[in-house]
Amino acid sequence: MEFDNGQAVQLKMFLNGEQLAFSDRHTNTFYKVKDDVTASAFIALMQKDGKDFSFGEMFTFLLIVLFLEWLLVKAIRKKFNIPKEPKYINTGHQRSTYIPMFIKGRF
């Protein structure tokens, strides 16, 4: 939290049922919110789930990302005339690709 005069305070928040409290990390001073309306409104705001994704939305997002990746690879191959096969320039290049594949866990 930063005040108008530039002073910054690091607070740790505690939530106990309908009570809300803060503790200053530097001075270990404990502040309790005595206004029940403000505390309950703040608690309701914190517990509000705004990031609720369904499986269908995540699956659609994954399909769009995979399609865009495929399209990008296809466009780059076409622009720079990179053939799809042969995948490797020579056997040394093929062997050198085993190291990153092993590190990534695809081997």
mmCIF file of C-alpha atoms in Angstrom:
data_model
loop_
_atom_site.group_PDB
_atom_site.id
_atom_site.type_symbol
_atom_site.label_atom_id
_atom_site.label_comp_id
_atom_site.label_asym_id
_atom_site.label_seq_id
_atom_site.Cartn_x
_atom_site.Cartn_y
_atom_site.Cartn_z
ATOM 1 C CA MET A 1 0.000 0.000 0.000
ATOM 2 C CA GLU A 2 1.355 3.441 -0.889
ATOM 3 C CA PHE A 3 0.146 6.709 0.605
ATOM 4 C CA ASP A 4 -0.076 10.147 -1.028
ATOM 5 C CA ASN A 5 3.152 11.312 0.601
ATOM 6 C CA GLY A 6 5.084 8.413 -0.974
ATOM 7 C CA GLN A 7 5.341 6.237 2.113
ATOM 8 C CA ALA A 8 4.931 2.537 1.268
ATOM 9 C CA VAL A 9 3.712 -0.119 3.684
ATOM 10 C CA GLN A 10 3.661 -3.883 3.186
ATOM 11 C CA LEU A 11 0.593 -5.398 4.808
ATOM 12 C CA LYS A 12 -0.378 -8.988 5.429
ATOM 13 C CA MET A 13 -4.125 -9.609 5.410
ATOM 14 C CA PHE A 14 -5.953 -11.962 7.743
ATOM 15 C CA LEU A 15 -9.470 -13.210 7.206
ATOM 16 C CA ASN A 16 -11.395 -14.878 10.006
ATOM 17 C CA GLY A 17 -15.039 -15.491 9.200
ATOM 18 C CA GLU A 18 -16.520 -12.000 8.855
ATOM 19 C CA GLN A 19 -13.568 -10.208 10.483
ATOM 20 C CA LEU A 20 -10.825 -8.584 8.484
ATOM 21 C CA ALA A 21 -7.416 -7.585 9.856
ATOM 22 C CA PHE A 22 -4.068 -6.368 8.566
ATOM 23 C CA SER A 23 -0.561 -6.715 9.935
ATOM 24 C CA ASP A 24 2.378 -4.474 9.023
ATOM 25 C CA ARG A 25 5.294 -6.658 7.929
ATOM 26 C CA HIS A 26 7.999 -4.255 9.092
ATOM 27 C CA THR A 27 6.695 -3.145 12.490
ATOM 28 C CA ASN A 28 4.415 -6.140 13.246
ATOM 29 C CA THR A 29 1.601 -3.702 14.092
ATOM 30 C CA PHE A 30 -1.845 -5.304 13.956
ATOM 31 C CA TYR A 31 -4.832 -3.411 12.504
ATOM 32 C CA LYS A 32 -8.399 -4.706 12.854
ATOM 33 C CA VAL A 33 -11.233 -3.426 10.642
ATOM 34 C CA LYS A 34 -14.068 -2.465 12.997
ATOM 35 C CA ASP A 35 -16.577 -1.420 10.329
ATOM 36 C CA ASP A 36 -18.554 -4.590 9.563
ATOM 37 C CA VAL A 37 -20.095 -3.204 6.356
ATOM 38 C CA THR A 38 -16.713 -2.302 4.861
ATOM 39 C CA ALA A 39 -15.178 -5.601 5.959
ATOM 40 C CA SER A 40 -18.019 -7.681 4.496
ATOM 41 C CA ALA A 41 -17.933 -5.709 1.221
ATOM 42 C CA PHE A 42 -14.175 -6.220 0.935
ATOM 43 C CA ILE A 43 -14.521 -9.941 1.731
ATOM 44 C CA ALA A 44 -17.254 -10.309 -0.898
ATOM 45 C CA LEU A 45 -15.039 -8.562 -3.437
ATOM 46 C CA MET A 46 -12.120 -10.880 -2.635
ATOM 47 C CA GLN A 47 -14.189 -14.047 -2.855
ATOM 48 C CA LYS A 48 -15.757 -13.088 -6.181
ATOM 49 C CA ASP A 49 -14.703 -15.587 -8.860
ATOM 50 C CA GLY A 50 -14.113 -13.682 -12.070
ATOM 51 C CA LYS A 51 -11.757 -16.227 -13.629
ATOM 52 C CA ASP A 52 -14.036 -19.197 -14.053
ATOM 53 C CA PHE A 53 -13.194 -21.006 -17.293
ATOM 54 C CA SER A 54 -15.113 -23.984 -18.563
ATOM 55 C CA PHE A 55 -13.520 -27.020 -20.187
ATOM 56 C CA GLY A 56 -15.032 -26.093 -23.546
ATOM 57 C CA GLU A 57 -13.500 -22.629 -23.511
ATOM 58 C CA MET A 58 -10.073 -24.004 -22.628
ATOM 59 C CA PHE A 59 -10.340 -26.684 -25.329
ATOM 60 C CA THR A 60 -11.366 -24.070 -27.919
ATOM 61 C CA PHE A 61 -8.451 -21.852 -26.888
ATOM 62 C CA LEU A 62 -6.052 -24.803 -27.226
ATOM 63 C CA LEU A 63 -7.369 -25.616 -30.703
ATOM 64 C CA ILE A 64 -6.995 -21.991 -31.821
ATOM 65 C CA VAL A 65 -3.414 -21.844 -30.518
ATOM 66 C CA LEU A 66 -2.500 -25.108 -32.267
ATOM 67 C CA PHE A 67 -4.090 -23.904 -35.512
ATOM 68 C CA LEU A 68 -2.207 -20.596 -35.362
ATOM 69 C CA GLU A 69 1.064 -22.425 -34.697
ATOM 70 C CA TRP A 70 0.450 -24.721 -37.688
ATOM 71 C CA LEU A 71 -0.425 -21.735 -39.875
ATOM 72 C CA LEU A 72 2.693 -19.838 -38.780
ATOM 73 C CA VAL A 73 4.981 -22.787 -39.496
ATOM 74 C CA LYS A 74 3.352 -23.252 -42.907
ATOM 75 C CA ALA A 75 3.767 -19.546 -43.781
ATOM 76 C CA ILE A 76 7.410 -19.471 -42.681
ATOM 77 C CA ARG A 77 8.194 -22.637 -44.666
ATOM 78 C CA LYS A 78 6.538 -21.145 -47.756
ATOM 79 C CA LYS A 79 8.221 -17.725 -47.436
ATOM 80 C CA PHE A 80 11.740 -19.086 -46.953
ATOM 81 C CA ASN A 81 11.327 -22.200 -49.147
ATOM 82 C CA ILE A 82 12.041 -24.627 -46.327
ATOM 83 C CA PRO A 83 11.088 -28.163 -47.383
ATOM 84 C CA LYS A 84 9.248 -30.334 -44.889
ATOM 85 C CA GLU A 85 11.315 -33.398 -45.801
ATOM 86 C CA PRO A 86 14.177 -34.137 -45.324
ATOM 87 C CA LYS A 87 13.891 -32.869 -41.795
ATOM 88 C CA TYR A 88 17.644 -32.923 -41.156
ATOM 89 C CA ILE A 89 20.497 -31.555 -43.250
ATOM 90 C CA ASN A 90 22.832 -34.465 -42.483
ATOM 91 C CA THR A 91 23.295 -37.205 -39.882
ATOM 92 C CA GLY A 92 25.332 -34.888 -37.617
ATOM 93 C CA HIS A 93 22.406 -32.465 -37.518
ATOM 94 C CA GLN A 94 20.032 -35.321 -36.751
ATOM 95 C CA ARG A 95 22.215 -36.517 -33.859
ATOM 96 C CA SER A 96 22.587 -32.985 -32.464
ATOM 97 C CA THR A 97 18.803 -32.624 -32.237
ATOM 98 C CA TYR A 98 18.617 -35.582 -29.840
ATOM 99 C CA ILE A 99 20.126 -33.479 -27.014
ATOM 100 C CA PRO A 100 17.362 -30.806 -26.924
ATOM 101 C CA MET A 101 14.730 -33.499 -27.461
ATOM 102 C CA PHE A 102 16.096 -35.426 -24.459
ATOM 103 C CA ILE A 103 16.167 -32.287 -22.312
ATOM 104 C CA LYS A 104 12.578 -31.392 -23.250
ATOM 105 C CA GLY A 105 11.445 -34.943 -22.491
ATOM 106 C CA ARG A 106 10.277 -35.892 -25.957
ATOM 107 C CA PHE A 107 12.759 -38.715 -26.395
#
